[in-house]
Coordinates of C-alpha atoms and ligand atoms in Angstrom, one line a residue:
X1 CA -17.6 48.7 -20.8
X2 CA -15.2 49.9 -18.1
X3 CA -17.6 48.5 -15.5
X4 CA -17.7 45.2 -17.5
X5 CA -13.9 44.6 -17.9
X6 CA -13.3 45.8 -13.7
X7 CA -16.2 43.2 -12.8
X8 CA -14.5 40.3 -15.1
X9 CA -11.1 41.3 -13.6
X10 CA -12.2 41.2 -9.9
X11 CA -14.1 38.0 -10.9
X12 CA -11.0 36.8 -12.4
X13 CA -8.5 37.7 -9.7
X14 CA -11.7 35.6 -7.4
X15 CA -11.3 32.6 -9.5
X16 CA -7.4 32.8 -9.4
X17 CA -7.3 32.9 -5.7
X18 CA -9.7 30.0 -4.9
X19 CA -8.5 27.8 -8.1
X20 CA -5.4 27.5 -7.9
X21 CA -4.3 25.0 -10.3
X22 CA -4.6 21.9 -9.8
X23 CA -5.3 20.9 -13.5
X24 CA -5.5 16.9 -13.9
X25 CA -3.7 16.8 -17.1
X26 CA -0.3 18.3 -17.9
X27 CA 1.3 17.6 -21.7
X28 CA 2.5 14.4 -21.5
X29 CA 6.8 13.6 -21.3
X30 CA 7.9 11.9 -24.1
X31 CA 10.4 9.4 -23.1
X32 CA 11.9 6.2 -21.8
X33 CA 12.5 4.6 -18.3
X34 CA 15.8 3.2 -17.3
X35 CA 16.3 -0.2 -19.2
X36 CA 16.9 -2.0 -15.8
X37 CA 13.0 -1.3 -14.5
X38 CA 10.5 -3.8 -13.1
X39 CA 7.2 -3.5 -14.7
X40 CA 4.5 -5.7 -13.1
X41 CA 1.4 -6.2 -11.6
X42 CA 0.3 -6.6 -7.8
X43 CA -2.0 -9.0 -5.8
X44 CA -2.5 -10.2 -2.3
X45 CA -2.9 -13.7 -0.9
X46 CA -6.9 -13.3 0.6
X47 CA -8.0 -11.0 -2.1
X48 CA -7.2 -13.7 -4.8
X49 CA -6.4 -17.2 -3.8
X50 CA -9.3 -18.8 -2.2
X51 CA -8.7 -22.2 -1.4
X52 CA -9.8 -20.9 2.1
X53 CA -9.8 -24.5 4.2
X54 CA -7.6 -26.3 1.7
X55 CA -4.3 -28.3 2.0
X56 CA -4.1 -27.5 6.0
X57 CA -4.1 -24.0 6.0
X58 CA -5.1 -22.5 9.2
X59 CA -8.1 -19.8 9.4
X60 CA -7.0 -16.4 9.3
X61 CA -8.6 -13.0 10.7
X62 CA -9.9 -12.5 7.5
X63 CA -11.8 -15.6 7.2
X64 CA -12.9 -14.7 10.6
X65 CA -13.9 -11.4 10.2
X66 CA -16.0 -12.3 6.6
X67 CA -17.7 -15.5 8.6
X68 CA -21.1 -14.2 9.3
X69 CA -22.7 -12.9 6.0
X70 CA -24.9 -10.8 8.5
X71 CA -22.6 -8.5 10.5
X72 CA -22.3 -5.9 8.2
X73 CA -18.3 -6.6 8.3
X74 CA -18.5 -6.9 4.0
X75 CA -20.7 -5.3 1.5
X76 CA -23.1 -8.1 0.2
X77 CA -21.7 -10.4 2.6
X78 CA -19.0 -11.5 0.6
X79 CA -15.9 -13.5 1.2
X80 CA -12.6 -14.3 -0.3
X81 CA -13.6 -18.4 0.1
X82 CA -13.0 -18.7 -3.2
X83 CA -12.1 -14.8 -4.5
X84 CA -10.0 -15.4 -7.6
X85 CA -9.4 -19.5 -7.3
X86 CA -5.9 -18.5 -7.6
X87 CA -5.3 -21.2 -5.5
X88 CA -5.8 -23.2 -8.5
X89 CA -5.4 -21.3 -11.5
X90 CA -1.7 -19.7 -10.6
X91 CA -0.4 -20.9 -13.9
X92 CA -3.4 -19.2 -15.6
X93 CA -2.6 -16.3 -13.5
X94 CA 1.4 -16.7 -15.1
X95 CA 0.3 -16.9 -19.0
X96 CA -1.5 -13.5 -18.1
X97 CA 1.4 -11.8 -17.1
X98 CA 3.6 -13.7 -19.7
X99 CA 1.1 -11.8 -21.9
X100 CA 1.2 -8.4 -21.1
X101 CA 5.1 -8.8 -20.8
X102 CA 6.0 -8.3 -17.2
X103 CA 9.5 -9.0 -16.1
X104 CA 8.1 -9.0 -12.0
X105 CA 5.2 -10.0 -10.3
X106 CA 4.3 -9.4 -6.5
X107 CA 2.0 -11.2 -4.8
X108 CA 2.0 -12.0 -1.2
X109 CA 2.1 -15.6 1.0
X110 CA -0.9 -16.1 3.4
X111 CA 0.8 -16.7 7.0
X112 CA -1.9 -19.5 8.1
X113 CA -1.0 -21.7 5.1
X114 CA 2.9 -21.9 6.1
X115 CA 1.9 -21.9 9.3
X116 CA -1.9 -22.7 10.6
X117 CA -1.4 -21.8 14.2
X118 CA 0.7 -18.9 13.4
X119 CA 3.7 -20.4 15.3
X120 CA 4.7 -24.0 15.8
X121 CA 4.1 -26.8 13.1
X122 CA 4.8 -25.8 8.8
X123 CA 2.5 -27.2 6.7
X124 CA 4.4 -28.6 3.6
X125 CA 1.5 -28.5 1.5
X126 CA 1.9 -24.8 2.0
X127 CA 5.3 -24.6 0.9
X128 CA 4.7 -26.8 -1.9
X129 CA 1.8 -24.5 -2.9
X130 CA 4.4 -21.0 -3.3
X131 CA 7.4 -23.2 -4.8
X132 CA 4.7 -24.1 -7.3
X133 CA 3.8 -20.3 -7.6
X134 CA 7.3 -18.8 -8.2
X135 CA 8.7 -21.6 -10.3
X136 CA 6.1 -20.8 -12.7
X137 CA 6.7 -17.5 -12.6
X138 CA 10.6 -18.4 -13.2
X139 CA 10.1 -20.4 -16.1
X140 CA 8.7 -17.2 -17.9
X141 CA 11.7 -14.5 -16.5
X142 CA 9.2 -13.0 -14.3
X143 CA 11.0 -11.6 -10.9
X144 CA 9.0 -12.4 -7.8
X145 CA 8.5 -9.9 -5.3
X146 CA 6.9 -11.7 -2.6
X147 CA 5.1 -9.8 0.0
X148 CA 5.6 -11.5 3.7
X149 CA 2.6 -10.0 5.1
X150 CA -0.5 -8.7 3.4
X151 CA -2.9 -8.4 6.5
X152 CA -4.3 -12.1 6.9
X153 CA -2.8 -12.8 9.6
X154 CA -3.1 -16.5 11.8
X155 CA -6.5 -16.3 13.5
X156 CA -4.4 -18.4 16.3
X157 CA -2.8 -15.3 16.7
X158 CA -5.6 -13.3 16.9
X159 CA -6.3 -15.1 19.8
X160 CA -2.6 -14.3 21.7
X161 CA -3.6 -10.6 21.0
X162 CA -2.6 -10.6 17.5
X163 CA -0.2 -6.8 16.9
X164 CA -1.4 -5.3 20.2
X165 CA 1.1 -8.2 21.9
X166 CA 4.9 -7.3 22.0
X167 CA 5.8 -11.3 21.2
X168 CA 4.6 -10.9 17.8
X169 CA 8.1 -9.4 16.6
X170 CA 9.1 -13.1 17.6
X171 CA 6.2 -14.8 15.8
X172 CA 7.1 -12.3 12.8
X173 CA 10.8 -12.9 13.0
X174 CA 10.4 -17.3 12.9
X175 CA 7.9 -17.3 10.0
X176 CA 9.8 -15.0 8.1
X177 CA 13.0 -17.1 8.5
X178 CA 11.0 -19.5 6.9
X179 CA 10.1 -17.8 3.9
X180 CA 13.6 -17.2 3.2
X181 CA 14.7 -20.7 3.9
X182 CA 12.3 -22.5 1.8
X183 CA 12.2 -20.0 -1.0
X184 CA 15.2 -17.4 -1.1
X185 CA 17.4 -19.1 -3.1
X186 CA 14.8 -18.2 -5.6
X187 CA 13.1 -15.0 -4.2
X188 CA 15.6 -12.0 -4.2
X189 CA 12.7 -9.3 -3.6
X190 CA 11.2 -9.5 -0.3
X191 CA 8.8 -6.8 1.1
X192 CA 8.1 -7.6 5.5
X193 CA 4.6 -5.5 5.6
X194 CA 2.3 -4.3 3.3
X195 CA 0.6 -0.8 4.4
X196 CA 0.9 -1.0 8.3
X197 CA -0.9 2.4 8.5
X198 CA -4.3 0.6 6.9
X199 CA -3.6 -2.1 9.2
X200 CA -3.4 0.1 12.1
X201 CA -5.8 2.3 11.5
X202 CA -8.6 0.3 9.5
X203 CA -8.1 -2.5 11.8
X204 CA -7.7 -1.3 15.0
X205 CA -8.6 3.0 14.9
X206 CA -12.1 2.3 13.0
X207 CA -12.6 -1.3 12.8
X208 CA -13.4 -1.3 9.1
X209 CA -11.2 -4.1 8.7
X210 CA -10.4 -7.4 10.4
X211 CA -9.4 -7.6 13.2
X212 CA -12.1 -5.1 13.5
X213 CA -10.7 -3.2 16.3
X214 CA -12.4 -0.1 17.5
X215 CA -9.2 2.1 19.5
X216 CA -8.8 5.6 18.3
X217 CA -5.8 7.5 19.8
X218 CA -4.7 4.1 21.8
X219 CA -4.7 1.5 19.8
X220 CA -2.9 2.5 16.4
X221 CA 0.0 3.8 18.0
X222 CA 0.7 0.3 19.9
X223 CA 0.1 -1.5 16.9
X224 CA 2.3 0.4 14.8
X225 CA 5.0 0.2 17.5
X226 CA 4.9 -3.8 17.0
X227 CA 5.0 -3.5 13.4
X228 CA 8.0 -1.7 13.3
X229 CA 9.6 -3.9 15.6
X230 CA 8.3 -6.8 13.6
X231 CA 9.3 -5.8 10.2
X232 CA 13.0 -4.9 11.6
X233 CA 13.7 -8.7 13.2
X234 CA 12.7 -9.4 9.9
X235 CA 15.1 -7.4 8.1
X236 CA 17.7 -8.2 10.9
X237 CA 17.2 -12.0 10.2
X238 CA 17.6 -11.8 6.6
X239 CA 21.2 -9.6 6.5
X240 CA 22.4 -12.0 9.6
X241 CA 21.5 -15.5 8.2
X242 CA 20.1 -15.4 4.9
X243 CA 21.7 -12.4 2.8
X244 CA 25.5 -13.6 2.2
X245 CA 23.9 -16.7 0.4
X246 CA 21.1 -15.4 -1.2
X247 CA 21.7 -12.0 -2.0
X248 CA 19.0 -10.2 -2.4
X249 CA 16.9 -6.9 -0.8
X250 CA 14.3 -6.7 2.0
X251 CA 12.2 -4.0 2.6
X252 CA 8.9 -2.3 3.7
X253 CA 5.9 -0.8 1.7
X254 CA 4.3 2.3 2.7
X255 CA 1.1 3.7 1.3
X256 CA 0.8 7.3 1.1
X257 CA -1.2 9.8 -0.6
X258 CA 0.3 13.3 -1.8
X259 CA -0.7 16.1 0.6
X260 CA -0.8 19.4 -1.9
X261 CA -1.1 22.6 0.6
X262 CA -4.4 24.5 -0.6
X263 CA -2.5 27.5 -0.5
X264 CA 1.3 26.9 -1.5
X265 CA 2.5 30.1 -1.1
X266 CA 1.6 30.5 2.4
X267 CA 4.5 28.9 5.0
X268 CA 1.7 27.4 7.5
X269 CA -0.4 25.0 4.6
X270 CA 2.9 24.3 3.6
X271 CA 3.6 23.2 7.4
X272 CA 0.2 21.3 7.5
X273 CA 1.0 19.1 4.5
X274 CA 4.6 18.0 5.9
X275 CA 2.9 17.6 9.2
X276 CA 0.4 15.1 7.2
X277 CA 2.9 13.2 5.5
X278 CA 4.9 13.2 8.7
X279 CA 1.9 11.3 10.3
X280 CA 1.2 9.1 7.7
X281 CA 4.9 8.1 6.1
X282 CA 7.4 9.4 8.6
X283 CA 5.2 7.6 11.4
X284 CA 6.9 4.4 9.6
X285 CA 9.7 6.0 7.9
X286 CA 11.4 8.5 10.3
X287 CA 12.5 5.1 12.4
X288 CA 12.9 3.1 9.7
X289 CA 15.7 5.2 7.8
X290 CA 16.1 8.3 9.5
X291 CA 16.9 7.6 13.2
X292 CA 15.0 4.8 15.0
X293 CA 12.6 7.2 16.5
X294 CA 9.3 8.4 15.7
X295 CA 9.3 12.2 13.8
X296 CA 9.6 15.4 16.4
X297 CA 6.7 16.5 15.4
X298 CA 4.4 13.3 15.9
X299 CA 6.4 13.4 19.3
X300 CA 5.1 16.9 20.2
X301 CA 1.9 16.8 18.8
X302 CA 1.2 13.6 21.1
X303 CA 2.8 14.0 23.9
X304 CA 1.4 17.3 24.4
X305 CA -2.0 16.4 24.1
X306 CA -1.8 13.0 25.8
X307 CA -0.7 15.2 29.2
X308 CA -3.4 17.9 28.6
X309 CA -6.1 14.4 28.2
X310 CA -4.3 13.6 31.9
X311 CA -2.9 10.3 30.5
X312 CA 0.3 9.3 32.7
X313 CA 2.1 8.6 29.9
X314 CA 1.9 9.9 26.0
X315 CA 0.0 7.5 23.9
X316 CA 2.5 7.7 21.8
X317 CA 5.5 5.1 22.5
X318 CA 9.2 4.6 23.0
X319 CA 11.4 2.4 21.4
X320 CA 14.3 1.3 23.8
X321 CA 18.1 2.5 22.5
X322 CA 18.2 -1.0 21.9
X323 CA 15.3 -1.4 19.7
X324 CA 16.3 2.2 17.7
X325 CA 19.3 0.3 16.4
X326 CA 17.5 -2.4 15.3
X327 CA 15.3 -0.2 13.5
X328 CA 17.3 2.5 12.3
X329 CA 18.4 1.6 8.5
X330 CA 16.3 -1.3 8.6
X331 CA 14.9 -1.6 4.9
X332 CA 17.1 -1.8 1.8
X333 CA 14.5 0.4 -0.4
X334 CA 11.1 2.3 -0.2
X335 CA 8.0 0.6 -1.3
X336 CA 5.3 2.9 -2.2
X337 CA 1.8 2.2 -3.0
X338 CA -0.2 5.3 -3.7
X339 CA -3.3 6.2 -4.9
X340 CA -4.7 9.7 -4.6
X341 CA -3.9 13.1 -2.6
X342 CA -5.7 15.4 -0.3
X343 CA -5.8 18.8 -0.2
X344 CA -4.6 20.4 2.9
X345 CA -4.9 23.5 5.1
X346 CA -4.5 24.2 9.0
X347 CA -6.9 23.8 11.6
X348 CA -6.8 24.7 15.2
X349 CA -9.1 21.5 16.1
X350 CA -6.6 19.5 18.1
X351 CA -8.4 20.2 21.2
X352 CA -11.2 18.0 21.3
X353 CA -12.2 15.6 24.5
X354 CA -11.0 11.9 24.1
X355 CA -14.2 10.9 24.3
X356 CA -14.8 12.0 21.0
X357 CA -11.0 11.7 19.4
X358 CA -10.7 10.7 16.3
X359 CA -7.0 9.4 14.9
X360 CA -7.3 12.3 12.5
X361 CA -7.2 14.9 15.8
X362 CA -3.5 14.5 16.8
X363 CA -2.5 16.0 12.7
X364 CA -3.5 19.4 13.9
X365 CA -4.3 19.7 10.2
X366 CA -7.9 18.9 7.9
X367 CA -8.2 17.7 4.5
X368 CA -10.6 19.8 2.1
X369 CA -11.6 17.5 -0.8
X370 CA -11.9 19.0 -4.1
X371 CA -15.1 18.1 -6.0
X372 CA -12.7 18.8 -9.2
X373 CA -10.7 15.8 -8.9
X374 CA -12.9 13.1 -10.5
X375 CA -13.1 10.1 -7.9
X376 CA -12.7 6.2 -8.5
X377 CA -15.8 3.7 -7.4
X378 CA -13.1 3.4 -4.2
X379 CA -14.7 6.8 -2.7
X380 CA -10.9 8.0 -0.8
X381 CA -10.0 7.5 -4.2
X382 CA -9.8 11.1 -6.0
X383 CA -7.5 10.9 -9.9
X384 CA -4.8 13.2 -9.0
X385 CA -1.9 12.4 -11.4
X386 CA 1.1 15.2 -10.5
X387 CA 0.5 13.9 -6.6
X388 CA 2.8 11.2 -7.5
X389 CA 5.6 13.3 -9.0
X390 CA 5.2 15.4 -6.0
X391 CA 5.2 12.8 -3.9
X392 CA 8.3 10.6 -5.1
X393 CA 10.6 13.7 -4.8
X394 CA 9.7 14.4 -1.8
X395 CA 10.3 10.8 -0.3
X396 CA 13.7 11.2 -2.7
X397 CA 15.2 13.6 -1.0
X398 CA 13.7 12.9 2.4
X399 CA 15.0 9.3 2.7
X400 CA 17.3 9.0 0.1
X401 CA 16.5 4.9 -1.1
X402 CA 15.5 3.2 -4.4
X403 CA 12.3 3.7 -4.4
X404 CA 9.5 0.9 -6.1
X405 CA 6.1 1.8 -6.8
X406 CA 4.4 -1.0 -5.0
X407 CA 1.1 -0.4 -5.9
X408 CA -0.8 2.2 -7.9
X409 CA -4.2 1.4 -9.8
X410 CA -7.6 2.7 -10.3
X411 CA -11.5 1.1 -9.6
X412 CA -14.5 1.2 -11.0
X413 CA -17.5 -0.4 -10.3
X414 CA -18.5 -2.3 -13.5
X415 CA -15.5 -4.0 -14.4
X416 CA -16.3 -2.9 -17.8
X417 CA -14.0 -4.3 -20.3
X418 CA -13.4 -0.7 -22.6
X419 CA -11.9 0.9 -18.9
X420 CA -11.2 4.3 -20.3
X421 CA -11.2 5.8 -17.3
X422 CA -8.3 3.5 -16.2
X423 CA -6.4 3.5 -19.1
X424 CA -5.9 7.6 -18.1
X425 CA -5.5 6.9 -14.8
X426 CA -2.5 4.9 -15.8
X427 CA -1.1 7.3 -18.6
X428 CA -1.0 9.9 -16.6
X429 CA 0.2 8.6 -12.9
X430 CA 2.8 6.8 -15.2
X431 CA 3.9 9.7 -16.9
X432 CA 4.0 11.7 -13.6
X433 CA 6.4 8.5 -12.5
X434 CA 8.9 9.6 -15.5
X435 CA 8.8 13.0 -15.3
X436 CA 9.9 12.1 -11.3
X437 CA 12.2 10.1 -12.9
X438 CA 14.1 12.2 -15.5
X439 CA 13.5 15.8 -14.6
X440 CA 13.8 15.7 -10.7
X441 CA 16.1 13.0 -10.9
X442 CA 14.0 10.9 -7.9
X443 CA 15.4 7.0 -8.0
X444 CA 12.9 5.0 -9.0
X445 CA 13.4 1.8 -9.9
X446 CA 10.1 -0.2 -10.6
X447 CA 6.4 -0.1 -10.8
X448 CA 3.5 -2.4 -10.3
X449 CA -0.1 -2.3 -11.3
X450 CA -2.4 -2.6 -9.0
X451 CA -4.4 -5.0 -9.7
X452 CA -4.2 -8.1 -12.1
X453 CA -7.4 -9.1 -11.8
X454 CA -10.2 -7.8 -10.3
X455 CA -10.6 -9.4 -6.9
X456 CA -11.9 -9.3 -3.1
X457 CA -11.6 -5.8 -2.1
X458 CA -11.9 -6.0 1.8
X459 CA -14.9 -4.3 3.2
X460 CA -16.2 -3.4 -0.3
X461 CA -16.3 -7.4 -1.2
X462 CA -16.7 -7.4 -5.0
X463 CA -18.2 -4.0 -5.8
X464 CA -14.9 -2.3 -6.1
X465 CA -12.9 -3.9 -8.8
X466 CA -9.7 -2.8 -9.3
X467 CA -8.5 -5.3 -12.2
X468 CA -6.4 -5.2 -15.1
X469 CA -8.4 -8.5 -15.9
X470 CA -12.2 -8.6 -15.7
X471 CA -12.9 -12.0 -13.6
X472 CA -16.4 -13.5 -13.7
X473 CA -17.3 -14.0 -10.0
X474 CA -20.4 -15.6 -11.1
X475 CA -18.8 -18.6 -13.1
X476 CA -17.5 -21.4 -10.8
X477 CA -14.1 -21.4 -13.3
X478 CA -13.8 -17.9 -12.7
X479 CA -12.5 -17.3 -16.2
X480 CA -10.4 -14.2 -16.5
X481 CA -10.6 -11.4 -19.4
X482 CA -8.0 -8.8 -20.2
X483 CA -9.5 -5.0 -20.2
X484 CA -8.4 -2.4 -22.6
X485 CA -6.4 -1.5 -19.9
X486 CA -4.1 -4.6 -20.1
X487 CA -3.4 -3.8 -23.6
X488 CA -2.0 0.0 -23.0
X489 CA -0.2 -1.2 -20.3
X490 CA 1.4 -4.1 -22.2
X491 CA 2.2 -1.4 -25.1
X492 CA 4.0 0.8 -22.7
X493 CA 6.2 -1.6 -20.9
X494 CA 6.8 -3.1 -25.2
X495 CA 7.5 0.7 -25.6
X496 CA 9.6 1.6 -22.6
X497 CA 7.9 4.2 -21.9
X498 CA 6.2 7.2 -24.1
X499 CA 7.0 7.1 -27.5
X500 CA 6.3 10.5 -29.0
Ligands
LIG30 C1 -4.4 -1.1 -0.7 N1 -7.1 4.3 1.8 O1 -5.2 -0.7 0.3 C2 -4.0 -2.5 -0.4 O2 -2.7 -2.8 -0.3 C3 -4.7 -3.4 -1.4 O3 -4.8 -4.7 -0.8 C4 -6.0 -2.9 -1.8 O4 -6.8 -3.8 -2.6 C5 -5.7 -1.6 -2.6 O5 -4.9 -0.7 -1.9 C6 -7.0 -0.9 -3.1 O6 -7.7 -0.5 -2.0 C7 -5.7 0.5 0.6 O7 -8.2 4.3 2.4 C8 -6.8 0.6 1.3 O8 -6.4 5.3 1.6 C9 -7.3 1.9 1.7 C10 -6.6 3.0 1.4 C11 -5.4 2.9 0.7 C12 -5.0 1.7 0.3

């Protein structure tokens, strides 16, 4: 008996140590968000409008990069030719949200369409096309939070070196004075990039998306250095010649996952998870509202190894004083789109030839996954629900902005219409939103669903479908169907919130 109850202790103190808990589902927090709060939805220009060759619009990378069928670029070869048809069907796209009782909608403004060679010439029928767009949404009170650059970017600039050339803050800075010319006496919401770390590092570190650019420890950290300098002409343009008429708020959006420290009692996992978040949010962040320079510790980190690889100069850049200025305080609120978390621990690994360096080496850091956390179709994608109350305090008190949930959602592989799984992905990232809210008193100030409809999911084509809509890519009208998932959503933004 003694024996029994010693074993089943040891075993228990076993399972304490290597468990700790990381339970999925905490009692829920009855209560209501701030009255003021933009619910919506999120989408982006290539993944639903199609109309690919229409009206004038130029090609972009991404209709480059899906081209040939053959190269293995997209699963089953797919394309976003036609993706959604939104391109035609925006006003069907409206009376969805209309339905579900949004008050904001963000969807984004392909570059090529406003401008086919990237610089140069506008084509009106572009213009024409997002006027039509946000007037709609207007006529129904729905906000729109427009999005100046979600990754299709002018093949024509492709061509001039695309984010690896230093002239694209200028190409940046014109077509975004356009945008708020032609539509910012409308559009008070303005976001410059979309997730430049997936543009850097899944376009340029490991070529899984277009450009399809292959650079790992070179190439991300130049490209990130022009899309900081891009986004903050941006910004700069908007508060010089654009924000005393129009009034409204620019800013950037950041994806990020939660980085929860295996062990979080011991000071060096804690280290390795701020070291993670440092290299994926403060790589952005830390010039951006801190103090126009990268964070110490990327600086260390890469300047040491880049002189022990014998590189003349750290891989790693420098912004000129002049450029920290126009970066520091350059964004007038945090846009977060998250998804999952990681669980992290220290590794000694940093050390390893650049021959073989991967853009993960330079963390000093590794990422366990834990089989426990039940994945999406999306396989990065592991349902961890507190990881966004952890997450929004820290990026609270960090930064110290409104912050707006850009982008949050949940894939499967079906598209199934009774999307259980999604339904608790939402109640429970949701609820981890409020209790961010109201008991650690992060500012929040708005949400969006990602996505409304399933649609073209980069490199995964059509197998991953993310949609609060079911959309029939078989059926040339590509008629659209509302998942259980629309209806809990539309409950809870009827509701406020959690209704006891
Ligand atoms: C975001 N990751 O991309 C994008 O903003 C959307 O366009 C996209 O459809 C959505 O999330 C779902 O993937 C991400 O690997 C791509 O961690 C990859 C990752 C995160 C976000």
């Amino acid at each position: 008996m003694i024996r029994t109850v010693a074993f089943l202790c040891l075993f228990c103190a076993y399972a304490a140590m290597s468990e700790p808990n990381y339970s999925l589902e905490e009692p829920l927090l009855y209560d209501t968000f701030p009255s003021d709060f933009l619910w919506g939805t999120a989408t982006a220009s290539y993944q639903i409008e199609g109309g690919w060759n229409e009206d004038g619009k130029g090609l972009s990378i991404w209709d480059t990069f899906t081209a040939d069928p053959t190269n293995g670029n997209i699963a089953n070869g797919d394309n976003g030719q036609v993706a959604c048809d939104s391109y035609h069907k925006y006003k069907e796209d409206v009376q969805l949200l209309h339905n579900m009782g949004v008050n904001s909608y963000r969807f984004s403004i392909a570059w090529s369409r406003i401008l086919p060679r990237g610089t140069g010439e506008v084509n009106q029928k572009g213009i024409d096309y997002y006027n039509n767009v946000i007037n709609e949404l207007l006529l129904y009170n729905i906000t729109p939070a427009v999005t100046i650059y979600h990754w299709d970017l002018p093949q024509a600039l492709q061509d001039r070196g695309g984010w690896l050339n230093p002239e694209i803050a200028y190409w940046f800075e014109d077509y975004s004075r356009i945008l708020f010319k032609e539509f910012g006496d409308r559009v008070k919401f303005w976001i410059t990039l979309n997730e430049p770390w997936v543009v850097a590092i899944a376009g340029h570190t490991n070529g899984e998306m277009a450009p399809g650019l292959r650079g790992p420890g070179i190439l991300e950290y130049k490209v990130v250095h022009n899309l900081i300098r891009s986004h903050a002409k941006a910004y700069r343009v908007y508060h010089n010649e654009f924000y005393q008429s129009q009034g409204g708020e620019v800013g950037i959006t950041l994806n990020s996952d939660w980085f929860e420290p295996v062990n979080a009692t011991d000071p060096d996992h804690v280290e390795a998870s701020v070291t993670k978040l440092q290299f994926m949010i403060g790589w952005f962040a830390h010039p951006i509202f801190v103090n126009g320079k990268y964070p110490e510790v990327m600086r260390q980190k890469i300047d040491a190894k880049s002189a022990a690889q014998g590189f003349a100069e750290s891989r790693l850049p420098q912004f000129t004083e002049e450029e920290s200025l126009e970066i520091m305080n350059s964004s007038d609120f945090f846009g977060l789109n998250h998804y999952t978390s990681s669980l992290v621990y220290p590794t000694p690994k940093s050390d390893i030839s650049p021959a073989t360096i991967s853009w993960f080496t330079d963390d000093d850091v590794n990422e366990y996954q834990d089989a426990k956390w039940y994945k999406a179709a999306s396989s990065w994608l592991k349902v961890v629900p507190f990881g966004l109350r952890r997450l929004l305090k820290w990026i609270d008190e960090t930064y110290q902005k409104p912050i707006y949930v850009t982008e949050n959602g949940f894939s499967d592989f079906i598209g199934n219409l009774d999307d259980m799984q999604r339904i608790y992905y939402y109640k429970h990232y949701i609820n981890q939103m409020l209790k961010a809210i109201k008991l650690d008193g992060a500012n929040v100030k708005g949400y969006y669903a990602w996505s409304l409809l399933d649609n073209f999911e980069w490199a995964k084509g059509y197998t991953e479908k993310f949609g609060l809509h079911y959309v029939d890519f078989n059926d040339p009208a590509r008629p659209r169907t509302p998942k259980e998932s629309t209806k809990f959503i539309t409950k809870l933004i009827n509701d406020h919130g959690f209704l006891p």
